[in-house]
Coordinates of C-alpha atoms in Angstrom, one line a residue:
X1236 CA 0.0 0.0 0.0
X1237 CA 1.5 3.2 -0.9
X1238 CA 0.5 6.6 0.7
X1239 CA -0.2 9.4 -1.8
X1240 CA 1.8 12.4 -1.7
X1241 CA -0.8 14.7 -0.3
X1242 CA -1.7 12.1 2.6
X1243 CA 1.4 11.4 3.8
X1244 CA 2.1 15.2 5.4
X1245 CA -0.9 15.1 7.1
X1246 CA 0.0 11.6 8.8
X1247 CA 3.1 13.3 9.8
X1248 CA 2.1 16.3 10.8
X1249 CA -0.5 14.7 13.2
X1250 CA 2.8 12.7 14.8
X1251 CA 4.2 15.6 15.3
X1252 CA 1.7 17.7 17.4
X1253 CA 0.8 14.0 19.3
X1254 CA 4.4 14.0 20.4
X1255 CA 4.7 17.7 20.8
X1256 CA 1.9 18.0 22.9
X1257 CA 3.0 14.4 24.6
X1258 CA 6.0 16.3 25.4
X1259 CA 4.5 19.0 26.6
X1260 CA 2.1 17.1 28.7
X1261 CA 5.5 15.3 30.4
X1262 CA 7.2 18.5 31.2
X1263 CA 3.8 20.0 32.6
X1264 CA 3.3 17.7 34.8
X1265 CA 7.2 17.1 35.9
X1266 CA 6.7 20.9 37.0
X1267 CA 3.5 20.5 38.6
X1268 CA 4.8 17.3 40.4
X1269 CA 8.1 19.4 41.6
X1270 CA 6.3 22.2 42.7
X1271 CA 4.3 20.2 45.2
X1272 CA 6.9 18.4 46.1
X1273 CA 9.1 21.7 47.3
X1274 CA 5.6 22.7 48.9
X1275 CA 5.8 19.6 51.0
X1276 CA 9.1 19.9 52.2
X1277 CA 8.8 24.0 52.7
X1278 CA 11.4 24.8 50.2
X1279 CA 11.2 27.7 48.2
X1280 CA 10.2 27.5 44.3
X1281 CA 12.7 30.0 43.1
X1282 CA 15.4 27.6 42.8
X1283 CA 12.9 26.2 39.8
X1284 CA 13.4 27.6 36.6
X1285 CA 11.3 27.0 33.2
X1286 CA 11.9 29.0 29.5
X1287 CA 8.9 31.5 30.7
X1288 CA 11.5 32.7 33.9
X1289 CA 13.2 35.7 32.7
X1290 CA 16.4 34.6 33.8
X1291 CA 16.2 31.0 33.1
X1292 CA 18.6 31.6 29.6
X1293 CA 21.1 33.0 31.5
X1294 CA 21.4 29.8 34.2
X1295 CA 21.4 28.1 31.3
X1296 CA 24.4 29.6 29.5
X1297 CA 26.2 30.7 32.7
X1298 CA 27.8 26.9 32.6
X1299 CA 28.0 26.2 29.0
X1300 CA 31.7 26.1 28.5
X1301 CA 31.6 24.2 24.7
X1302 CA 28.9 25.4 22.0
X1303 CA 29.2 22.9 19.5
X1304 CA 26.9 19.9 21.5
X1305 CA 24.1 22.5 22.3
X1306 CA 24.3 24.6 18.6
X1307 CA 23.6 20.6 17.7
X1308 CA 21.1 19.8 20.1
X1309 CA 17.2 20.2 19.2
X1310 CA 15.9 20.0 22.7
X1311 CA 16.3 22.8 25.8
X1312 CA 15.4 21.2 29.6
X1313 CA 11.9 22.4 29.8
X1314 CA 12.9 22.6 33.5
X1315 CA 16.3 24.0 35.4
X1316 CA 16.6 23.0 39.6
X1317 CA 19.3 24.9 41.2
X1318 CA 19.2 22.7 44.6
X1319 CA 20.3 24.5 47.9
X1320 CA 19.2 20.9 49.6
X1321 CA 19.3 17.0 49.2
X1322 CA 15.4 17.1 49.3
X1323 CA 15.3 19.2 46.2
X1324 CA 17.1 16.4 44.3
X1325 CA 15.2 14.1 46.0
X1326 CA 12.1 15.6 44.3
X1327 CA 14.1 15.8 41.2
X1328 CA 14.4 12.2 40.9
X1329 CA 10.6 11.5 42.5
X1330 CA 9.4 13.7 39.6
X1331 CA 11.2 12.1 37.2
X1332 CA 10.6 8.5 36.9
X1333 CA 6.4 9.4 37.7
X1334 CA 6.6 11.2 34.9
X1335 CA 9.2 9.4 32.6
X1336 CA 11.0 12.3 32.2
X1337 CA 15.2 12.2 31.7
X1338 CA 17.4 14.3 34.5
X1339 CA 20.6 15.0 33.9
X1340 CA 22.8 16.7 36.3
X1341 CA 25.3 19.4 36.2
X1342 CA 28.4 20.7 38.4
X1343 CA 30.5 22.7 36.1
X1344 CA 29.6 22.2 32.2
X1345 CA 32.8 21.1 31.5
X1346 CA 31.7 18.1 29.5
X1347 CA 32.9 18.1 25.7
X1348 CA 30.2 16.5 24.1
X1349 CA 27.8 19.4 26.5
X1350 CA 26.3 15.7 28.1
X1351 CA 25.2 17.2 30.9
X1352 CA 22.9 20.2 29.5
X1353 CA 21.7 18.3 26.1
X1354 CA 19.5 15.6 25.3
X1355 CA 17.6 14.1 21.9
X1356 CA 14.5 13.8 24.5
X1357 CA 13.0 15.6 26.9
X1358 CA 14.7 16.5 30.2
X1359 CA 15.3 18.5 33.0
X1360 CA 18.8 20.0 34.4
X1361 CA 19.5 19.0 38.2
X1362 CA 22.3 22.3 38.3
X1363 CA 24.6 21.9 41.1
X1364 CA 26.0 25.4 41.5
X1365 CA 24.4 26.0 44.5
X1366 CA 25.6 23.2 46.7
X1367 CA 29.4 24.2 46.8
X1368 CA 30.6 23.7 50.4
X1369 CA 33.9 23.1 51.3
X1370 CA 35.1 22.0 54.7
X1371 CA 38.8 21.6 55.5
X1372 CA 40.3 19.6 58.7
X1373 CA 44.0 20.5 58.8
X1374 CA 44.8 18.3 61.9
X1375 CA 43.6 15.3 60.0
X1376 CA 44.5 16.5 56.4
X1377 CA 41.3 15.8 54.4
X1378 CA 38.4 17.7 53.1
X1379 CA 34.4 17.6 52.5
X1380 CA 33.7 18.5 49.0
X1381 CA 30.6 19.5 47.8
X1382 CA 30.0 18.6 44.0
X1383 CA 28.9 22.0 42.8
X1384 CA 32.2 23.4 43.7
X1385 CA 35.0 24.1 40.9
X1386 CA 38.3 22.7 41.4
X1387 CA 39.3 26.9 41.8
X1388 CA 36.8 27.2 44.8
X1389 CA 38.8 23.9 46.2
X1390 CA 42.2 25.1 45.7
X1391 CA 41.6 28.4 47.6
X1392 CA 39.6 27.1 50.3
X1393 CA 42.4 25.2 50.7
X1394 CA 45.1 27.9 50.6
X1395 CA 43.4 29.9 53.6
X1396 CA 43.9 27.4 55.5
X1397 CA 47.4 26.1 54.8
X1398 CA 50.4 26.9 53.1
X1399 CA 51.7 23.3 52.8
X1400 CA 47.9 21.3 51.7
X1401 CA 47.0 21.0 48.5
X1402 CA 44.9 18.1 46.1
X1403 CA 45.6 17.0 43.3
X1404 CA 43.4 17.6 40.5
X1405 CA 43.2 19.8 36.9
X1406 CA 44.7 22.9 35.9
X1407 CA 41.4 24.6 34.9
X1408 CA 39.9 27.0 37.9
X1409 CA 36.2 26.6 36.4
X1410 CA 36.1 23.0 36.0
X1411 CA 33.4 21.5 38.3
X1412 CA 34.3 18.7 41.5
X1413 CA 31.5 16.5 40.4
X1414 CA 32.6 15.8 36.8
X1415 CA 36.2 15.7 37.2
X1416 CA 36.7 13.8 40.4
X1417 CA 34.1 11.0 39.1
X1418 CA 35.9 10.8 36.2
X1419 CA 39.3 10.5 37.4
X1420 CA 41.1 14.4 37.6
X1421 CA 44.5 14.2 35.7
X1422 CA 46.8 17.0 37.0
X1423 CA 50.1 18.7 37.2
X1424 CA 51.0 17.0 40.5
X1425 CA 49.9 13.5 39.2
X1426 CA 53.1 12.0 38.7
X1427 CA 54.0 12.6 42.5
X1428 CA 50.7 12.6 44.5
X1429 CA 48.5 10.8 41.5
X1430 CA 44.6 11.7 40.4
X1431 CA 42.2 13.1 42.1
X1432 CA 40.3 9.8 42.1
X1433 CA 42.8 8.3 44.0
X1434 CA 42.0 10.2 47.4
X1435 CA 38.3 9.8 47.5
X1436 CA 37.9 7.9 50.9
X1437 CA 33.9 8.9 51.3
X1438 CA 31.4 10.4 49.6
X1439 CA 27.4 11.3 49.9
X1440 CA 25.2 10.0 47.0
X1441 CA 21.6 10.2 46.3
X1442 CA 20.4 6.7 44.5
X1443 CA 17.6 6.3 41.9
X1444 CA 14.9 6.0 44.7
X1445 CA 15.8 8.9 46.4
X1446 CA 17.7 7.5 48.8
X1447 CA 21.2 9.4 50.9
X1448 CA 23.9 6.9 51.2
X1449 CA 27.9 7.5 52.3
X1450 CA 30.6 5.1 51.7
X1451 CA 29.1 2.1 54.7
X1452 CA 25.5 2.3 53.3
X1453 CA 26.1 2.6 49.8
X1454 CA 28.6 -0.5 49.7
X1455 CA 31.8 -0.7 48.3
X1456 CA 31.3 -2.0 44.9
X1457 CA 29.3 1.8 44.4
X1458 CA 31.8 3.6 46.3
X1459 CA 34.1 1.8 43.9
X1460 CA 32.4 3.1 40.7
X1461 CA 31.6 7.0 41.3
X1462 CA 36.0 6.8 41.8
X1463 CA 37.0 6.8 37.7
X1464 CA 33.7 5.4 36.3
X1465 CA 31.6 8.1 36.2
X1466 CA 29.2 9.4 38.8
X1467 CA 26.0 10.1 36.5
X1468 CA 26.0 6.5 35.8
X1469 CA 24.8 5.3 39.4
X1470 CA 23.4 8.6 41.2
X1471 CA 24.2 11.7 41.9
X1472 CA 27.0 12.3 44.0
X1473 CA 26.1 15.4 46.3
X1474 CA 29.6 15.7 47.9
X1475 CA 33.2 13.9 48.4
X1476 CA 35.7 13.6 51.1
X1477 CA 38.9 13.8 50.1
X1478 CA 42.8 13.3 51.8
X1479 CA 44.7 16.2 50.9
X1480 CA 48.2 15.9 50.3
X1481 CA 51.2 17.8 52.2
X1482 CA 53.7 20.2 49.6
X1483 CA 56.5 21.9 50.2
X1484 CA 55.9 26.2 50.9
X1485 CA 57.7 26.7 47.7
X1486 CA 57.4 24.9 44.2
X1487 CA 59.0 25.8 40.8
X1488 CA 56.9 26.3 37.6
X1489 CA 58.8 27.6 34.1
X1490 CA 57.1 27.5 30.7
X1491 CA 59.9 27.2 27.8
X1492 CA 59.4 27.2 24.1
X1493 CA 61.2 25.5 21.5
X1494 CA 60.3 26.1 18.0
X1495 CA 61.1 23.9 14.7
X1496 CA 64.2 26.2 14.0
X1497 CA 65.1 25.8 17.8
X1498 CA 65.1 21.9 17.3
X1499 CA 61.6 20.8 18.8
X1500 CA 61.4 17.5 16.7
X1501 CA 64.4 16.2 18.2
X1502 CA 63.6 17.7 21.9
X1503 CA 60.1 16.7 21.7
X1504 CA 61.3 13.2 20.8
X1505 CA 63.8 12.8 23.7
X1506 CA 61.3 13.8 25.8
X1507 CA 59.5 10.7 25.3
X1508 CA 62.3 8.9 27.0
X1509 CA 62.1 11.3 29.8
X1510 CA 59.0 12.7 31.0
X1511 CA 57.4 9.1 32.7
X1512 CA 61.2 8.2 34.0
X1513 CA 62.3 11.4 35.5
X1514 CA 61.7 12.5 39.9
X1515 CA 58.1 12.5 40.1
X1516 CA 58.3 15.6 41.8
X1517 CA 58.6 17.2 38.6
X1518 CA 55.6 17.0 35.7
X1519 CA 56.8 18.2 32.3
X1520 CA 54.0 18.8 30.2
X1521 CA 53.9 19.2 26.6
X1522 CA 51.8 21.8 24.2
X1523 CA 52.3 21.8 20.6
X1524 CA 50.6 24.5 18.2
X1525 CA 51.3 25.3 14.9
X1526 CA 52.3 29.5 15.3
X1527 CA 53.6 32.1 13.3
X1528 CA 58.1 32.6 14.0
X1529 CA 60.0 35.8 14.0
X1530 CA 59.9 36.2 10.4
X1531 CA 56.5 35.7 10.0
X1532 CA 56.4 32.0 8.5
X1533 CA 54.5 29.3 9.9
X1534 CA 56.2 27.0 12.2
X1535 CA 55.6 24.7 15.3
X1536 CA 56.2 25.5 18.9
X1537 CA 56.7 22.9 21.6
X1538 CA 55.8 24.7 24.6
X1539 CA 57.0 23.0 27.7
X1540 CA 55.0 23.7 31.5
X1541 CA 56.0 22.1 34.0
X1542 CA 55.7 22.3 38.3
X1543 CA 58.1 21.2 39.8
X1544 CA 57.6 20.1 44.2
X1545 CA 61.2 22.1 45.2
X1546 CA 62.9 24.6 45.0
X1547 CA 65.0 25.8 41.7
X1548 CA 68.6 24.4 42.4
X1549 CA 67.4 21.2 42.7
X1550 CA 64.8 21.1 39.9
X1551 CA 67.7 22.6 37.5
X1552 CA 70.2 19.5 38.6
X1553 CA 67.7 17.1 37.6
X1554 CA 67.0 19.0 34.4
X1555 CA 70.9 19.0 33.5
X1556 CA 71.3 15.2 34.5
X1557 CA 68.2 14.0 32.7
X1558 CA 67.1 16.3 29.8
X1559 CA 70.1 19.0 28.9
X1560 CA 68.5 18.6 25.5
X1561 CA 65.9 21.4 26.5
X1562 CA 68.4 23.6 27.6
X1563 CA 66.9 25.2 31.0
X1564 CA 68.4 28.0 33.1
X1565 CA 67.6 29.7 36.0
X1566 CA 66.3 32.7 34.6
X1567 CA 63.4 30.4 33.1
X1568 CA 62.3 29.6 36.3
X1569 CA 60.4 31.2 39.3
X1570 CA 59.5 30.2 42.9
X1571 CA 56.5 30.4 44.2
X1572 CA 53.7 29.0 47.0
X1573 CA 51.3 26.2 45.5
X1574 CA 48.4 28.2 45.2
X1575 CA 50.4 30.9 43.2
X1576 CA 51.3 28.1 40.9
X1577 CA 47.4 27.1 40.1
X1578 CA 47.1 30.9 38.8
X1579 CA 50.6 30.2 36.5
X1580 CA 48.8 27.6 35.1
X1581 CA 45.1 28.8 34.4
X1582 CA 47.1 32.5 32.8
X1583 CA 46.9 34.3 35.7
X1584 CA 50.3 35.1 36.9
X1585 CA 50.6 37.9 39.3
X1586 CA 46.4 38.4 39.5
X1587 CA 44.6 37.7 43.2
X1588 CA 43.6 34.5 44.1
X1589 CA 40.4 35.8 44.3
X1590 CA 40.1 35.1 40.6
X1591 CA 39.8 31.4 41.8
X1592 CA 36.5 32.3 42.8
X1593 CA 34.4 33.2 39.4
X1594 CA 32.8 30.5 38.1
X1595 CA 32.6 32.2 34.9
X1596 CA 35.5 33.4 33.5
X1597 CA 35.7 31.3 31.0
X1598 CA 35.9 32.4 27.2
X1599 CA 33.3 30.3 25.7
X1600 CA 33.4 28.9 22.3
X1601 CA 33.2 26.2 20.0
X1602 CA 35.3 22.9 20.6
X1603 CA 36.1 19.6 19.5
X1604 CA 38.4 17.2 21.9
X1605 CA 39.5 13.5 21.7
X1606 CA 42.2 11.8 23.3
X1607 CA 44.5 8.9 23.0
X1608 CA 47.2 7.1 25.6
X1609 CA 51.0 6.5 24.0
X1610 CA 53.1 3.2 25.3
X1611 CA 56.2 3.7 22.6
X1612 CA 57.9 6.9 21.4
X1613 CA 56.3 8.0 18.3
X1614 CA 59.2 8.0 15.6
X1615 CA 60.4 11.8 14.9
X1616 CA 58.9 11.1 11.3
X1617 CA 55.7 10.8 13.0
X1618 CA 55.9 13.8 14.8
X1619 CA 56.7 15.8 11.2
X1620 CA 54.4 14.5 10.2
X1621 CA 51.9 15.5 12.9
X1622 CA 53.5 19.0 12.5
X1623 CA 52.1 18.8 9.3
X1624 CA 48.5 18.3 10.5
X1625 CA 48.9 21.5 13.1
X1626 CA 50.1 23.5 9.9
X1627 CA 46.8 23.1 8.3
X1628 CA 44.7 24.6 10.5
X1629 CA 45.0 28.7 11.2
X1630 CA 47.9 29.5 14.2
X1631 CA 47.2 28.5 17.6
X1632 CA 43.7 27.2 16.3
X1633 CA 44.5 23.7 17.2
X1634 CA 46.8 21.6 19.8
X1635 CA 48.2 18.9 21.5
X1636 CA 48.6 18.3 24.6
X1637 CA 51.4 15.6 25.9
X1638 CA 50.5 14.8 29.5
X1639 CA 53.1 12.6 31.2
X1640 CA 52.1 9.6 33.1
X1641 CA 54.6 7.4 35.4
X1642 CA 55.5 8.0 39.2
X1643 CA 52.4 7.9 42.0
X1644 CA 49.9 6.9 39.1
X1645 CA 52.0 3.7 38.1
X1646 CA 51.5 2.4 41.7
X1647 CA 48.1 1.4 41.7
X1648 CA 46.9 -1.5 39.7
X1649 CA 44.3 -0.9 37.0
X1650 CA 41.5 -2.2 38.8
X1651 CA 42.4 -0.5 41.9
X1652 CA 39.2 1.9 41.0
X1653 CA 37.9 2.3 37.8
X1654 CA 39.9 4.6 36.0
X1655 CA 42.4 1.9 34.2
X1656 CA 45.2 3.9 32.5
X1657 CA 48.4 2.9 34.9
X1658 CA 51.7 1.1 33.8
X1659 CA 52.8 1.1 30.5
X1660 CA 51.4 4.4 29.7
X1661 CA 54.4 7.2 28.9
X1662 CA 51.6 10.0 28.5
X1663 CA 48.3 10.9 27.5
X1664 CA 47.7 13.3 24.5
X1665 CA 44.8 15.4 23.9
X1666 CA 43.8 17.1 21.3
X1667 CA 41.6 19.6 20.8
X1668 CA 40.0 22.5 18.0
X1669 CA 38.4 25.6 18.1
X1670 CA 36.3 28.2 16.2
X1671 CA 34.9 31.3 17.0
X1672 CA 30.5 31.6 16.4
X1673 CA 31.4 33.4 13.2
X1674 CA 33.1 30.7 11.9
X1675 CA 30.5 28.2 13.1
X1676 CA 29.0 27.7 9.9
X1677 CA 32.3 26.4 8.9
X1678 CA 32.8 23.5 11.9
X1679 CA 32.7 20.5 10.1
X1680 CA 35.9 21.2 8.5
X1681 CA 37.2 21.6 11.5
X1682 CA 35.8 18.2 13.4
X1683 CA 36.8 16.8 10.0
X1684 CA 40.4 17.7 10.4
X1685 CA 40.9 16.5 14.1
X1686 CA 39.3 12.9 12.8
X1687 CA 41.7 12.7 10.4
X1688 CA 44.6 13.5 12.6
X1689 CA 43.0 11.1 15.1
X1690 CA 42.8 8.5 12.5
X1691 CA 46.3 9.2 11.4
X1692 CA 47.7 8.5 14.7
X1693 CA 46.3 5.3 15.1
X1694 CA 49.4 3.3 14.3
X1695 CA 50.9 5.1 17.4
X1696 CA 48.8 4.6 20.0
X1697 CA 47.8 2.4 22.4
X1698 CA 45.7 -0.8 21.0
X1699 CA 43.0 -3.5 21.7
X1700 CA 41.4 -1.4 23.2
X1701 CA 42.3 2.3 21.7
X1702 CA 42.0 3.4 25.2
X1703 CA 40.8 7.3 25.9
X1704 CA 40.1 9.6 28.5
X1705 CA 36.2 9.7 30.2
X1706 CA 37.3 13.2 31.3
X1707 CA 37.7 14.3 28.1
X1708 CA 34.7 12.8 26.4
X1709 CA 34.0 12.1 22.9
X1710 CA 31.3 10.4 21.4
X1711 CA 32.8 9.6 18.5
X1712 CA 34.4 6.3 20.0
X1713 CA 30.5 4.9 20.2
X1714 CA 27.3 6.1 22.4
X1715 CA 24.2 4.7 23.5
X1716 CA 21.1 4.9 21.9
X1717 CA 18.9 7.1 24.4
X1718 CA 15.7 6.3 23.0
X1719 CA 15.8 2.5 23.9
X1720 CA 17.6 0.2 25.6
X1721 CA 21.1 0.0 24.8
X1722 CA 23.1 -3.7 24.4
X1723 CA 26.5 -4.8 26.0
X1724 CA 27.8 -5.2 23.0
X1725 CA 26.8 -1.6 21.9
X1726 CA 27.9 0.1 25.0
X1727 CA 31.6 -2.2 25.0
X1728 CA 32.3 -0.2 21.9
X1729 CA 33.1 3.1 23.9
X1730 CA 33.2 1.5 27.6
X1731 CA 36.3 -0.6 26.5
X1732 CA 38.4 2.5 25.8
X1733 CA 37.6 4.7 28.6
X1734 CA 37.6 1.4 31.3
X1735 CA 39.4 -1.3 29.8
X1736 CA 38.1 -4.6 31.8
X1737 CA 36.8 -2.7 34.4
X1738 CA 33.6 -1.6 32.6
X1739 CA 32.5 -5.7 33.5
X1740 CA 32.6 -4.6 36.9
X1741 CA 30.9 -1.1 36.5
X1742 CA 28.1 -2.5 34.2
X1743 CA 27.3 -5.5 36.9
X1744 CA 27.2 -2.6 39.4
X1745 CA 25.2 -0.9 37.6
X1746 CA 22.6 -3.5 37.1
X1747 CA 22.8 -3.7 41.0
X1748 CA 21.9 -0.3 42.0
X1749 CA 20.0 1.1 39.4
X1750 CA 18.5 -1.6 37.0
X1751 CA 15.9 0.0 35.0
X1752 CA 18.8 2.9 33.9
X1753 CA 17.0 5.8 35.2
X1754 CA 20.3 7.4 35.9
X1755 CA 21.3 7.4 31.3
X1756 CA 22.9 9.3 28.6
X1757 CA 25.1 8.9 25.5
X1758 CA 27.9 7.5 26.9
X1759 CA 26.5 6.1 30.8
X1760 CA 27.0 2.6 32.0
X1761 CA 24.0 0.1 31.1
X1762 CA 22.8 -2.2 33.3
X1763 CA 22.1 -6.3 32.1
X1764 CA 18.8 -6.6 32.7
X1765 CA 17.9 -4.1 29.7
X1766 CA 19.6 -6.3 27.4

């Protein structure tokens, strides 16, 4: 049977307003649910925001740190909670399986593929800003973390309390406690103190019925998982205790840069050999850009940021002993407290630590990232040729980023939690691209370009699985399908890479303590019994 030309619209226009107004009728009654909920529990409404609120556009921008997922994205939460306590999440989730409605939750919008604040269906934000506590205990060295904190709000809480605590987490100020710890938290003190993941010892989680757990009640097969796997998988994580770590008052930071002309093929290739062998008190990390030199031609510049846990005259003996080849003096170096070395890092040498504080200083834009994990040197003919790749995109457009690995992170075993990526590993790279809103038109020539370098360096990464980073997400490694139940077999495709074997353990969790998946997106654990 064949449906004539001028039938078939109306049929689909009539699906359309049936799911519209079905739609509709979900959010409607999500909102009417909520509000009676917050009634019942004497909380106040203003903390609920819908597209008629006047300012409900600018809650939802104000953490929106990548424009690409939500320029894509067809659908806007028809509701936004900014909880100020558990019960409002509590009614969250209440809300949301009555009325079969998808919650996602948000701490700082960090998430590359915008995971967190889009959806193909329906859905309301649970926005974490809010509930950003922080609670230090300097005689027993550990911390209460609320998840709506950024890792900037951390570090300074921490600084007015002590010159010689600090954690050991990312680089970037704005970059929410909820995401990154749950993920893992790679930073510059990794190779002597390891990730952030690795000091959870307690956390408070809300389960899919509502219920407040810490580490005793929730078990320690969930306590396992929110360390590396993910924390949106199996709840929502409302805060973490963490052990800090004990510095010395003063640390070393320099940022050096080496161009072609200056040698950077052969430097960046020695330091291959180097940068997971050396002290552990010293990180060298490794940013590569295509740039314009002195006389105006294109080139590529190896910049080279490091932190070193000393004080100069020892970090400059190590340097000589193990890497003369970059050439390091004195004058390329400065000493400094801890905390003065988290504004180094984020740009903002000599500023207040104040600036740790706004949660929106952010330039936003639009971004593609992907990463990959290196186990042998890549040949100095692979790295011309990747200086190839950086020269066709505009200057400082695109970059790499060679994070070392080795030290602390090599002690634990790969099961230890789940974030997998220990021994064996000499660094991590990521690489990333970006465009400016006028040039958005133009982005798939960009996300075209970092898939082809991505698929170029292939031969030199790790293999079977191509493991990645969950931090820096990318759903072009696989995704669920969020309108139905996803298989194992569909899910392995991208839980292999970010987990390794460990994604077994986090999917039979999964099934454990949330089994019809209420807790879902692209790229969340599945449990077995919707396969």
């Amino acid at each position: 049977m064949q449906i004539s030309g001028t039938i078939f619209p109306f049929f689909l226009l009539a699906f359309i307003l049936i799911s519209g107004a079905s739609s509709a009728d979900k959010s409607s009654d999500f909102l009417e649910c909520l509000t009676l909920q917050f009634q019942k529990s004497n909380s106040e409404s203003d903390s609920i925001y819908t597209p008629q609120n006047a300012s409900y556009s600018s809650v939802l921008q104000s953490s929106i740190r990548n424009l690409r997922p939500a320029s894509n994205s067809g659908q806007r939460p028809s509701v936004i909670i900014t909880p100020e306590h558990e019960s409002q999440i509590q009614a969250a989730i209440y809300c949301s399986k009555k009325h079969g409605i998808q919650l996602k939750v948000r701490s700082g919008g960090h998430d590359y593929e915008g995971l967190s604040y889009i959806s193909e269906t329906p859905f309301v934000i649970v926005d974490m800003r809010n509930l950003r506590s922080i609670s230090i205990d300097t005689e027993n060295n550990t911390a209460w973390v609320q998840t709506g904190a950024t890792l900037g709000e951390l570090y300074y809480t921490i600084a007015e309390k002590s010159k010689t605590l600090a954690f050991t987490a990312g680089v970037c100020p704005t970059v929410g406690v909820g995401g990154h710890f749950s993920g893992g938290g790679y930073g510059m003190m990794s190779r002597k103190h390891g990730i952030a993941a690795d000091h959870i010892i307690d956390a408070k989680l809300i389960d899919a019925n509502g219920q407040i757990h810490d580490r005793e009640s929730m078990g320690e097969d969930l306590f396992w998982a929110i360390r590396g796997g993910g924390g949106t998988s199996f709840g929502i994580v409302i805060a973490f205790k963490v052990k800090l770590i004990v510095i010395p008052e003063t640390v070393t930071v320099f940022n050096v840069t080496r161009t072609l002309e200056q040698n950077a093929t052969q430097i960046v290739h020695r330091w291959q050999y180097v940068a997971d062998k050396i002290d552990e008190n010293l990180l060298l990390r490794l940013f590569l850009r295509s740039i314009n030199s002195s006389n105006g031609k294109r080139t590529v510049g190896a910049f080279f940021t490091s932190l070193y846990l000393g004080r100069v005259d020892d970090l400059l003996q190590i340097m000589q002993d193990k890497f003369p080849e970059l050439g390091l003096v004195k004058e390329d170096c400065t000493e400094m407290p801890w905390i003065e070395s988290i504004l180094f890092f984020a740009g903002f040498q000599g500023k207040s630590r104040d600036i740790l504080l706004n949660r929106t200083r952010d330039s936003i834009r639009y971004f593609k990232g992907k990463s990959d994990y290196v186990k042998q040197p890549i040949p100095e003919y692979g790295l011309k040729n990747i200086w190839k790749f950086l020269n066709q995109e505009d200057e400082n457009r695109a970059e790499l980023q060679f994070s070392p690995y080795g030290g602390r992170i090599d002690d634990f075993s790969e099961s230890e939690i789940p974030f997998p990526h220990r021994s064996g590993n000499i660094f991590m790279i990521h690489y990333g691209v970006g465009w400016s809103q006028e040039e958005n038109a133009k982005s798939q020539r960009h996300i075209n370009w970092i898939r082809r370098l991505y698929s170029f360096m292939a031969r030199y990464v790790s293999k079977s699985p191509r493991a990645a980073y969950f931090n820096y997400r990318d759903l072009d490694i696989g995704m669920n399908n969020i309108k139905g139940n996803t298989s194992y077999r569909q899910a392995s495709v991208w839980g292999f890479k970010y987990f390794k074997n460990n994604f077994r353990r986090l999917v039979h969790i999964k099934n454990k303590v949330d089994p019809t998946n209420f807790f879902r997106n692209e790229q969340s654990v599945p449990p077995e019994s919707l396969w």
